[in-house]
Amino acid sequence: MCGIIGCVSEKDCCGILYDGLKRLEYRGYDSAGMAVLGETLAVFKKKGGVDSLAAFYAPGNTGIGHTRWATHGAPSDENAHPHRAGKIALVHNGIVENHAALRRELEGAGERFASETDSEVLAKRIARAYRGDLLSAVRDGLSRAEGSYAVAVIAEDRPGELVAARRKSPLVAGKGQSGAFVCSDIPALAGMAEYIARAEDGEFVRISSGEIEFFDASLRPVPKTFFRAPQAETWLFAAGGDRMRAEIAEIPRALSDTLGALRQTDLAPCARALRTAKRLFAVACGTAYHAALAFAYAVERDAHIPVYCLSSGEFRCRPPLIAAGEVLVAVSQSGETADTLAAARLAKERGAYVIAVTNVGGSSLTAAADFCLVMRAGAEIAVAATKSYNCQLLCLNYLAAQLVFFKETALPPWYDALGDLPAAAQAAFSAFADVDRLAGALTGARAMFFLGRGQDEPTAKEGALKVKEISRVFAEGMPAGELKHGPLALVEGGFPAVCLSTQASLAAKSENTLAEVRARGGYCALFTQQQKWLKESCADVRCRLPALPEPLMPVVAVIPLQYLAYKMCLARGLDPDKPKNLAKSVTVE
Ligand code: AGP
């Protein structure tokens, strides 16, 4: 929800903090700030994005930075981080669930607060515990905090030293030629850290004299193995700029790189769990949940076993069905989504075998899982997931094919066509001219439906989510057969309905759905690869999809819908890279 960064660098750290915050901005962008320790401790923070820090400079090689997605307290200069208290400055990502009680205690002890945030409570508690030993003060100041945190703290009388701590919110430490760092995620350290290690829940990190040390809750040293940071070019991206459009254009390359990585992945470690599985569980959130739904359809179609597919938050609200030895597939682009992490950990507690599908190697989900399929989508910065969805579908199709092989010693017939996906994704761009016309016809739309049957239902849900997220038009994705059971009541003159139809066996039913909408004056768009319906459909707009074996069509059918949401967003004068109220990685429950 927020991004934190801290560093002790060889030279002035302002520029390093700023560059890191630009790469963290996708995690939240309603306010930002940094604190730099040189001769004095200088703090600069403002409402607004990281760009508001561009003019800030203070000499010093020890610093912390923060980009915020407001949870407690509206976006404002006062509520921006870092928070100062006594000699210390603090940045925080997470939620202090008992902040109100702690605040009342502190006010009763004479403390006065400058902000409405829960984070300032941590700053004050640490400041009150600080007697010169920053590590102990951070441990003591956090001791009664409930909820989640990743904090980075510096003290004005401890130049060259920084302490960080983590519980449930992600935190990594890294070191490179230019210094030592702590950060919310790995991509933001691209090009700066050569080696990285992850802090686990309850651990503390201290940077001093250029060294990085880890400690447990009792402040006993914890040995850590540092792994080589992902190649900088994998993660380096031009900060800012129109990321979503660029990431849609990267889909063919992302699919090609992901397929290459999959072909080098040995799935033998998960063979036994998959071979003996009588059913599977799948969990994810948002876009990743739609990928999990598509996976469930593919497994039921090809491996003939049921898949319980739940949004991660619901998985823990349901009666505990998963048992020891069963398989849970957890899908998460960031690998840091709190609900998905919690579901994976719960499944592990129950003795299940957890397979993670994620875009960030070294993320918390990879640490929690038994086996990982890591996508090679490259850094996905736009809040609206695009290329990561296509790559999730590829990974999950690959996993479904391996499951079929483990059970039936034969791969599904469409397996060999996986290699055709990058070219088919490129070919999907040719539908963009039709999509431009469709977007133009929808400039006045205030609500719309996305409809699909069978394997097209998850695609319809994903198309609707994209439109909601970035164009802020209400859109509902639903099984096409559900339309006449209620939602059809909303269809009247010009009401838009987008229909996906990639399965020949269901095409006639899809055409019936379009006719139901047209009969009530609705405006219909059909996305299909089927020649017959491209000619005969009653739809107002027909967008041709590239032809592939039907089971692989969802990987590319979504591409024109991703682009449609982008165009509708621009038509409304909105910023596709900074959708209102949203953050890229939801690391709080
Ligand atoms: C999708 O466009 C959104 N950014 C959001 O729904 C996202 O898919 C969801 O928060 C899950 O994120 P994850 O894949 O990193 O777990």
XYZ file of C-alpha atoms and ligand atoms in Angstrom:
605
model
C 0.000 0.000 0.000
C 2.954 2.320 0.616
C 6.583 2.159 -0.383
C 9.510 2.663 1.971
C 13.203 2.949 1.222
C 16.247 3.625 3.395
C 19.935 3.824 2.654
C 23.372 4.481 4.024
C 25.308 5.436 0.930
C 28.868 6.268 -0.021
C 27.828 9.750 -1.093
C 24.802 12.022 -0.688
C 21.676 9.888 -0.586
C 18.995 12.333 -1.820
C 19.212 11.204 -5.432
C 19.229 7.524 -4.475
C 16.124 7.969 -2.329
C 14.349 9.905 -5.062
C 15.117 7.302 -7.760
C 14.009 4.508 -5.448
C 10.774 6.318 -4.581
C 10.006 6.869 -8.294
C 10.159 3.088 -8.685
C 8.001 2.572 -5.615
C 5.418 5.149 -6.670
C 3.133 2.465 -8.103
C 2.548 1.323 -4.518
C 0.920 4.604 -3.585
C 1.183 8.170 -4.719
C -0.978 10.489 -2.641
C 1.973 11.975 -0.702
C 5.710 11.476 -0.384
C 8.680 12.545 1.686
C 12.231 11.897 2.726
C 14.532 12.528 5.669
C 18.291 13.012 5.162
C 20.865 13.002 7.946
C 23.961 15.122 7.411
C 25.059 17.790 9.845
C 21.401 18.000 10.778
C 18.341 15.835 10.179
C 16.381 17.435 7.315
C 12.798 16.271 6.633
C 10.825 17.208 3.527
C 7.352 15.851 2.829
C 4.434 16.931 0.692
C 0.970 15.918 -0.430
C 1.195 14.715 -4.032
C 3.412 12.306 -5.921
C 7.136 11.732 -5.634
C 7.761 14.473 -8.203
C 7.048 16.988 -5.426
C 10.395 15.904 -3.885
C 12.393 16.657 -7.022
C 13.457 20.109 -5.772
C 14.429 18.858 -2.308
C 18.100 18.509 -1.496
C 19.935 18.127 1.763
C 23.520 16.892 2.216
C 23.995 13.571 3.978
C 24.573 9.874 3.301
C 21.948 8.452 5.664
C 18.298 8.713 4.701
C 14.799 7.281 4.476
C 11.992 7.875 2.002
C 8.282 7.086 1.665
C 5.531 7.202 -0.919
C 2.052 6.917 0.575
C -1.313 5.307 -0.099
C -3.465 6.777 2.662
C -5.068 4.429 5.179
C -5.285 6.544 8.369
C -5.548 10.270 7.714
C -6.279 11.997 4.411
C -3.424 12.830 2.016
C -1.772 15.982 3.406
C 1.658 17.419 4.167
C 1.192 16.611 7.864
C 0.126 13.016 7.271
C 2.944 12.374 4.800
C 5.944 10.369 6.023
C 8.659 10.560 7.409
C 7.340 11.259 10.878
C 9.705 12.962 13.287
C 9.672 12.446 17.035
C 12.503 13.592 19.310
C 15.761 12.601 17.638
C 14.323 10.031 15.273
C 12.576 9.951 11.890
C 10.455 7.000 10.698
C 8.735 5.742 7.558
C 6.134 2.976 7.734
C 4.200 0.659 5.435
C 1.342 -1.218 7.088
C -1.478 -0.660 9.562
C -1.118 -0.342 13.364
C -4.440 -1.881 14.358
C -4.246 -0.697 18.008
C -3.001 2.781 17.136
C -5.927 4.542 18.855
C -5.227 2.982 22.256
C -1.510 3.635 21.940
C -2.183 7.216 20.875
C -4.408 7.816 23.901
C -1.674 6.487 26.188
C 0.909 8.759 24.603
C -1.367 11.796 24.794
C -1.988 10.965 28.418
C 1.785 11.078 28.886
C 1.900 14.544 27.413
C 2.682 13.788 23.786
C 1.192 16.013 21.113
C 0.610 14.635 17.608
C 1.192 16.522 14.388
C -0.719 14.045 12.176
C -3.779 11.780 12.113
C -1.720 8.744 11.156
C -1.201 5.440 12.942
C 2.457 5.612 11.886
C 3.243 8.638 14.043
C 2.360 6.522 17.087
C 5.295 4.240 16.214
C 7.628 7.211 15.797
C 6.728 8.558 19.212
C 7.021 5.189 20.949
C 10.462 4.616 19.460
C 11.572 8.156 20.338
C 10.503 7.640 23.943
C 12.490 4.407 24.086
C 15.583 5.885 22.436
C 18.615 6.384 24.720
C 21.306 6.139 22.034
C 20.835 2.448 21.067
C 18.628 2.695 17.966
C 18.165 -1.056 17.475
C 16.850 -1.604 21.010
C 14.680 1.501 20.803
C 13.032 0.256 17.604
C 12.455 -3.188 19.158
C 10.984 -1.638 22.316
C 8.947 0.994 20.490
C 7.326 -1.644 18.262
C 6.793 -4.166 21.060
C 3.126 -3.368 21.656
C 2.135 -2.519 18.104
C -0.490 -4.875 16.642
C -1.094 -5.273 12.923
C 1.455 -4.918 10.150
C 4.558 -2.867 9.625
C 7.704 -2.433 7.649
C 9.561 0.526 9.163
C 12.875 2.256 8.527
C 14.230 4.538 11.266
C 17.206 6.907 11.599
C 18.363 9.058 14.542
C 19.903 12.511 14.227
C 22.837 11.583 16.496
C 23.601 8.290 14.645
C 24.909 9.204 11.185
C 25.704 6.137 9.112
C 23.181 3.981 10.945
C 19.676 2.843 9.996
C 17.369 0.304 11.641
C 14.413 -1.423 9.963
C 11.864 -3.990 11.061
C 9.149 -6.092 9.500
C 5.908 -7.790 10.446
C 3.590 -8.896 7.580
C 4.586 -5.975 5.312
C 7.406 -6.775 2.879
C 10.988 -5.683 3.569
C 14.217 -6.522 1.776
C 17.792 -5.400 2.398
C 20.371 -4.993 -0.317
C 23.961 -3.961 -0.811
C 25.899 -2.662 -3.772
C 28.736 -0.401 -4.779
C 26.829 2.743 -3.822
C 25.779 1.629 -0.371
C 23.418 -0.490 1.702
C 19.638 -0.320 1.446
C 16.300 -1.431 2.860
C 13.189 -1.316 0.703
C 9.612 -2.518 0.303
C 10.370 -4.516 -2.795
C 13.158 -5.722 -5.005
C 12.497 -3.891 -8.303
C 13.024 -0.493 -6.623
C 16.626 -1.507 -5.825
C 17.342 -2.384 -9.461
C 20.737 -1.110 -10.499
C 21.611 -0.162 -6.893
C 21.767 -3.450 -4.974
C 23.862 -6.345 -6.266
C 22.916 -8.708 -3.440
C 19.615 -8.953 -1.631
C 18.215 -10.726 1.433
C 14.678 -10.813 2.695
C 13.650 -9.923 6.256
C 11.165 -12.373 7.735
C 8.313 -11.469 10.079
C 9.588 -10.352 13.502
C 13.119 -9.641 12.283
C 15.135 -6.426 12.580
C 17.754 -5.097 10.188
C 20.608 -2.759 11.057
C 22.803 -0.968 8.563
C 25.932 0.505 10.145
C 29.468 0.999 8.905
C 28.207 -0.174 5.518
C 27.314 -3.630 6.891
C 23.843 -5.185 6.956
C 22.942 -7.274 10.031
C 19.739 -9.186 10.768
C 18.382 -9.854 14.256
C 15.530 -11.899 15.681
C 12.885 -10.627 18.113
C 15.365 -11.024 20.982
C 17.995 -9.089 18.999
C 20.095 -12.206 18.498
C 21.984 -12.093 15.186
C 20.313 -14.056 12.369
C 22.597 -15.302 9.597
C 21.209 -14.535 6.133
C 22.086 -15.786 2.684
C 22.114 -12.928 0.212
C 21.011 -13.801 -3.317
C 22.110 -12.026 -6.450
C 19.698 -9.247 -7.337
C 17.709 -9.774 -10.578
C 19.509 -8.353 -13.568
C 18.986 -4.621 -13.478
C 17.685 -4.534 -17.061
C 14.951 -6.978 -16.044
C 13.645 -4.474 -13.593
C 14.939 -1.132 -14.743
C 12.144 0.834 -16.278
C 11.687 4.410 -17.223
C 10.109 5.901 -14.125
C 6.861 7.632 -14.979
C 5.637 7.861 -18.535
C 2.704 5.930 -19.904
C 3.462 2.595 -18.277
C 0.209 0.772 -18.969
C 0.409 1.303 -22.732
C 4.060 0.236 -22.718
C 3.255 -2.871 -20.704
C 0.503 -3.914 -23.110
C 3.035 -3.582 -25.926
C 5.442 -5.803 -23.950
C 3.010 -8.735 -23.801
C 4.553 -10.703 -26.724
C 8.052 -10.360 -25.251
C 6.801 -11.173 -21.762
C 5.089 -14.329 -23.013
C 8.186 -15.384 -24.920
C 10.464 -14.861 -21.903
C 8.039 -16.596 -19.576
C 7.710 -19.597 -21.881
C 11.480 -19.819 -22.096
C 11.727 -19.856 -18.309
C 8.948 -22.447 -18.001
C 10.709 -24.774 -20.408
C 13.762 -24.645 -18.153
C 11.744 -25.309 -15.008
C 11.845 -28.829 -13.598
C 8.426 -29.622 -12.189
C 9.490 -32.996 -10.808
C 9.452 -31.649 -7.208
C 5.693 -31.115 -7.436
C 4.938 -34.225 -9.493
C 3.925 -36.451 -6.601
C 1.606 -33.866 -5.050
C -0.032 -33.191 -8.416
C -0.246 -36.831 -9.476
C -2.085 -37.871 -6.317
C -4.351 -34.809 -6.165
C -8.059 -35.662 -6.307
C -8.900 -31.961 -6.313
C -7.007 -28.664 -6.271
C -7.412 -25.337 -4.504
C -6.553 -22.008 -6.120
C -6.409 -18.564 -4.489
C -5.645 -15.071 -5.727
C -6.977 -11.501 -5.749
C -8.173 -9.164 -8.465
C -6.696 -9.831 -11.868
C -4.762 -12.800 -10.529
C -8.070 -14.266 -9.316
C -9.383 -14.167 -12.862
C -6.271 -16.043 -13.981
C -6.982 -18.605 -11.251
C -10.555 -18.984 -12.526
C -9.200 -19.667 -16.009
C -6.816 -22.239 -14.509
C -9.705 -23.969 -12.743
C -11.584 -24.250 -16.041
C -8.555 -25.655 -17.830
C -7.840 -28.266 -15.129
C -11.463 -29.408 -14.982
C -11.546 -29.652 -18.772
C -8.240 -31.465 -19.292
C -7.425 -33.243 -16.011
C -11.040 -33.914 -15.023
C -10.584 -32.992 -11.348
C -12.407 -30.221 -9.477
C -10.653 -26.980 -8.527
C -11.923 -24.937 -5.593
C -11.061 -21.427 -6.781
C -11.568 -18.672 -4.219
C -10.516 -15.077 -3.834
C -7.747 -15.154 -1.233
C -9.724 -13.134 1.298
C -12.619 -15.587 1.050
C -10.383 -18.628 1.442
C -9.930 -17.822 5.114
C -13.601 -17.001 5.655
C -14.744 -20.401 4.431
C -14.878 -23.702 6.344
C -11.364 -25.182 6.256
C -11.590 -27.887 3.582
C -7.980 -28.171 2.421
C -6.189 -31.120 4.002
C -2.639 -32.372 4.391
C -1.102 -33.449 1.103
C -3.552 -31.489 -1.021
C -2.404 -28.810 -3.419
C -3.035 -25.069 -3.273
C -2.005 -22.841 -6.177
C -1.468 -19.201 -5.097
C -1.275 -16.605 -7.882
C 0.156 -13.141 -7.255
C 2.019 -10.767 -9.556
C 3.747 -8.979 -6.678
C 4.041 -11.974 -4.384
C 3.227 -9.546 -1.548
C -0.593 -9.409 -1.498
C -1.477 -9.839 2.149
C -4.630 -11.917 1.624
C -2.925 -14.298 -0.793
C 0.088 -14.649 1.503
C -2.190 -15.377 4.445
C -4.111 -18.004 2.449
C -0.885 -19.695 1.373
C 0.406 -19.743 4.954
C -2.895 -21.145 6.234
C -2.749 -23.930 3.637
C 0.807 -24.706 4.708
C -0.304 -24.879 8.350
C -2.825 -27.489 7.241
C -0.108 -29.543 5.591
C -0.970 -28.660 2.015
C 1.568 -28.375 -0.791
C 1.672 -24.762 -2.019
C 2.605 -23.821 -5.574
C 3.193 -20.093 -6.153
C 2.833 -18.360 -9.508
C 4.397 -14.896 -9.224
C 6.313 -12.258 -11.136
C 8.742 -11.426 -8.352
C 11.319 -14.010 -7.435
C 12.387 -13.511 -3.827
C 8.952 -12.163 -2.892
C 7.242 -13.189 0.320
C 5.029 -15.654 -1.558
C 8.002 -17.473 -3.034
C 9.398 -17.795 0.499
C 6.082 -19.202 1.751
C 5.550 -21.709 -1.076
C 6.882 -25.231 -1.632
C 7.326 -24.670 -5.352
C 7.378 -21.529 -7.535
C 6.636 -20.791 -11.152
C 8.164 -17.358 -11.686
C 6.861 -15.354 -14.630
C 9.320 -13.334 -16.677
C 6.932 -10.466 -17.388
C 9.511 -7.954 -16.166
C 8.622 -5.113 -13.819
C 4.934 -4.286 -14.009
C 4.604 -0.742 -12.720
C 1.179 0.331 -13.924
C -1.364 -0.283 -11.194
C -3.622 -1.996 -13.724
C -2.204 -5.446 -14.335
C -1.843 -6.335 -18.015
C 1.218 -8.332 -19.160
C 1.352 -10.125 -15.814
C -2.168 -11.493 -16.475
C -1.213 -12.899 -19.863
C 1.896 -14.459 -18.293
C -0.100 -15.864 -15.375
C -2.422 -17.554 -17.870
C 0.591 -18.987 -19.699
C 2.129 -20.307 -16.463
C -1.179 -21.779 -15.338
C -1.807 -23.430 -18.707
C 1.677 -24.888 -18.482
C 0.980 -26.156 -14.979
C -2.350 -27.635 -16.108
C -0.567 -29.429 -18.949
C 2.035 -30.853 -16.550
C -0.761 -31.994 -14.249
C -2.372 -33.847 -17.149
C 0.976 -35.408 -17.965
C 1.601 -36.521 -14.382
C -1.856 -38.103 -14.274
C -2.218 -39.486 -17.766
C 1.399 -39.604 -19.073
C 0.357 -37.544 -22.072
C 0.287 -33.813 -22.674
C -2.924 -32.124 -23.834
C -3.173 -31.582 -27.614
C -2.813 -27.813 -27.345
C 0.523 -28.016 -25.484
C 2.696 -27.674 -28.581
C 0.894 -24.466 -29.537
C 2.176 -22.654 -26.433
C 5.067 -21.523 -28.622
C 2.602 -19.706 -30.876
C 1.397 -17.404 -28.085
C 3.903 -14.528 -28.501
C 3.096 -14.179 -32.215
C -0.634 -14.495 -31.532
C -0.368 -11.772 -28.894
C 1.331 -9.550 -31.440
C -1.442 -10.366 -33.929
C -4.045 -9.337 -31.333
C -2.807 -5.774 -31.665
C -4.421 -5.686 -35.131
C -7.825 -5.563 -33.400
C -6.892 -2.225 -31.867
C -8.326 -0.235 -34.772
C -11.721 -1.831 -34.114
C -11.238 -1.186 -30.410
C -10.534 2.481 -31.105
C -13.924 2.691 -32.811
C -15.575 0.855 -29.929
C -13.942 3.161 -27.361
C -15.185 6.139 -29.367
C -18.724 4.794 -29.272
C -18.501 4.351 -25.484
C -17.399 7.865 -24.513
C -20.748 8.521 -22.864
C -21.114 5.127 -21.218
C -21.634 5.155 -17.462
C -22.008 1.411 -17.099
C -21.472 -1.661 -19.234
C -21.463 -5.463 -19.217
C -18.779 -7.913 -20.219
C -20.222 -11.333 -21.034
C -18.617 -14.730 -21.556
C -19.356 -18.431 -21.218
C -17.039 -21.283 -20.239
C -13.430 -20.255 -20.688
C -14.542 -16.756 -21.697
C -16.111 -15.938 -18.316
C -12.796 -15.106 -16.558
C -11.826 -12.967 -19.561
C -15.121 -11.080 -19.272
C -14.487 -10.491 -15.560
C -10.972 -9.257 -16.267
C -12.181 -6.898 -19.003
C -14.704 -5.437 -16.578
C -12.103 -4.984 -13.839
C -9.755 -3.118 -16.194
C -12.535 -0.711 -17.237
C -13.607 -0.114 -13.619
C -10.044 0.405 -12.422
C -8.794 2.942 -14.862
C -11.686 4.490 -16.769
C -13.924 4.599 -13.695
C -16.955 3.433 -15.647
C -18.989 0.824 -13.789
C -18.525 -2.512 -15.566
C -19.714 -5.959 -14.600
C -18.234 -9.162 -15.977
C -20.588 -12.107 -15.751
C -21.515 -15.486 -17.190
C -23.450 -14.640 -20.371
C -26.187 -17.021 -19.328
C -26.843 -14.935 -16.220
C -27.852 -11.848 -18.199
C -31.512 -12.769 -18.512
C -31.739 -13.639 -14.802
C -31.666 -10.001 -13.749
C -28.957 -7.766 -15.226
C -30.908 -7.525 -18.505
C -33.229 -5.154 -16.610
C -30.562 -2.475 -17.015
C -30.271 -2.810 -20.786
C -31.911 -0.012 -22.712
C -31.050 2.356 -25.546
C -27.310 2.268 -26.164
C -26.377 0.228 -23.069
C -23.040 -1.372 -24.014
C -22.396 -5.095 -23.780
C -19.088 -6.665 -24.801
C -19.313 -10.385 -25.536
C -16.386 -12.804 -25.698
C -16.928 -15.895 -27.817
C -13.888 -18.102 -28.412
C -15.484 -21.566 -28.107
C -17.210 -22.794 -31.267
C -19.492 -25.074 -29.249
C -20.903 -22.071 -27.382
C -20.945 -19.553 -30.249
C -24.640 -19.873 -31.047
C -25.513 -19.224 -27.396
C -23.290 -16.147 -27.436
C -25.132 -14.907 -30.502
C -28.419 -15.413 -28.649
C -27.075 -13.294 -25.807
C -26.191 -10.505 -28.216
C -29.649 -10.710 -29.746
C -31.225 -10.338 -26.258
C -29.220 -7.141 -25.766
C -29.918 -5.794 -29.258
C -33.652 -6.487 -28.873
C -33.664 -3.997 -26.005
C -31.701 -1.342 -27.818
C -28.358 -2.235 -26.304
C -25.045 -1.625 -28.096
C -23.141 -4.858 -28.733
C -19.521 -5.678 -29.388
C -18.359 -9.209 -30.194
C -14.761 -10.409 -29.747
C -14.194 -13.728 -31.524
C -11.837 -15.583 -33.863
C -14.679 -17.425 -35.538
C -15.159 -16.400 -39.179
C -18.834 -17.388 -39.289
C -19.777 -14.977 -36.494
C -17.443 -12.246 -37.696
C -19.692 -12.230 -40.761
C -23.134 -13.089 -39.395
C -23.299 -11.746 -35.862
C -25.855 -9.068 -35.008
C -23.187 -7.186 -33.054
C -22.644 -3.487 -33.804
C -18.852 -3.951 -33.614
C -16.988 -7.186 -34.352
C -13.362 -7.449 -33.274
C -11.315 -10.248 -34.797
C -9.139 -12.216 -32.445
C -6.096 -14.173 -33.647
C -6.743 -17.889 -34.224
C -5.181 -20.382 -31.800
C -6.241 -23.789 -30.433
C -9.337 -22.837 -28.440
C -7.905 -23.674 -24.967
C -5.187 -21.054 -25.461
C -7.494 -18.286 -26.662
C -7.955 -16.644 -23.194
C -4.246 -15.740 -23.157
C -4.728 -13.382 -26.121
C -8.498 -12.663 -26.151
C -8.007 -10.311 -23.180
C -5.495 -8.087 -25.006
C -8.063 -5.980 -26.921
C -10.003 -5.587 -23.641
C -6.873 -4.335 -21.852
C -6.432 -1.825 -24.653
C -10.152 -0.873 -24.589
C -9.918 0.060 -20.897
C -6.791 2.101 -21.626
C -8.506 4.012 -24.483
C -11.655 4.626 -22.439
C -9.441 6.006 -19.664
C -7.692 8.451 -21.996
C -11.047 9.496 -23.509
C -12.080 10.557 -20.006
C -8.880 12.526 -19.455
C -7.700 10.204 -16.681
C -4.175 8.949 -15.921
C -4.013 5.200 -16.691
C -0.931 4.838 -14.493
C -2.444 6.408 -11.389
C -5.991 5.189 -10.986
C -7.893 6.866 -8.161
C -7.838 5.145 -4.761
C -5.788 2.158 -5.962
C -2.273 0.838 -5.318
C -0.332 -1.784 -7.174
C 0.372 -4.049 -4.285
C -2.181 -4.474 -1.488
C 0.068 -5.528 1.375
C -2.545 -4.964 4.069
C -5.563 -7.197 4.698
C -5.419 -5.536 -11.202
O -5.338 -4.665 -12.331
C -5.163 -4.820 -9.907
N -3.934 -4.133 -9.915
C -5.368 -5.719 -8.703
O -6.646 -6.320 -8.801
C -4.338 -6.859 -8.550
O -4.513 -7.807 -9.578
C -4.573 -7.543 -7.196
O -4.388 -6.592 -6.176
C -3.635 -8.738 -6.958
O -2.315 -8.295 -6.978
P -1.151 -9.429 -7.028
O -1.307 -10.152 -8.348
O 0.134 -8.681 -6.907
O -1.402 -10.368 -5.866
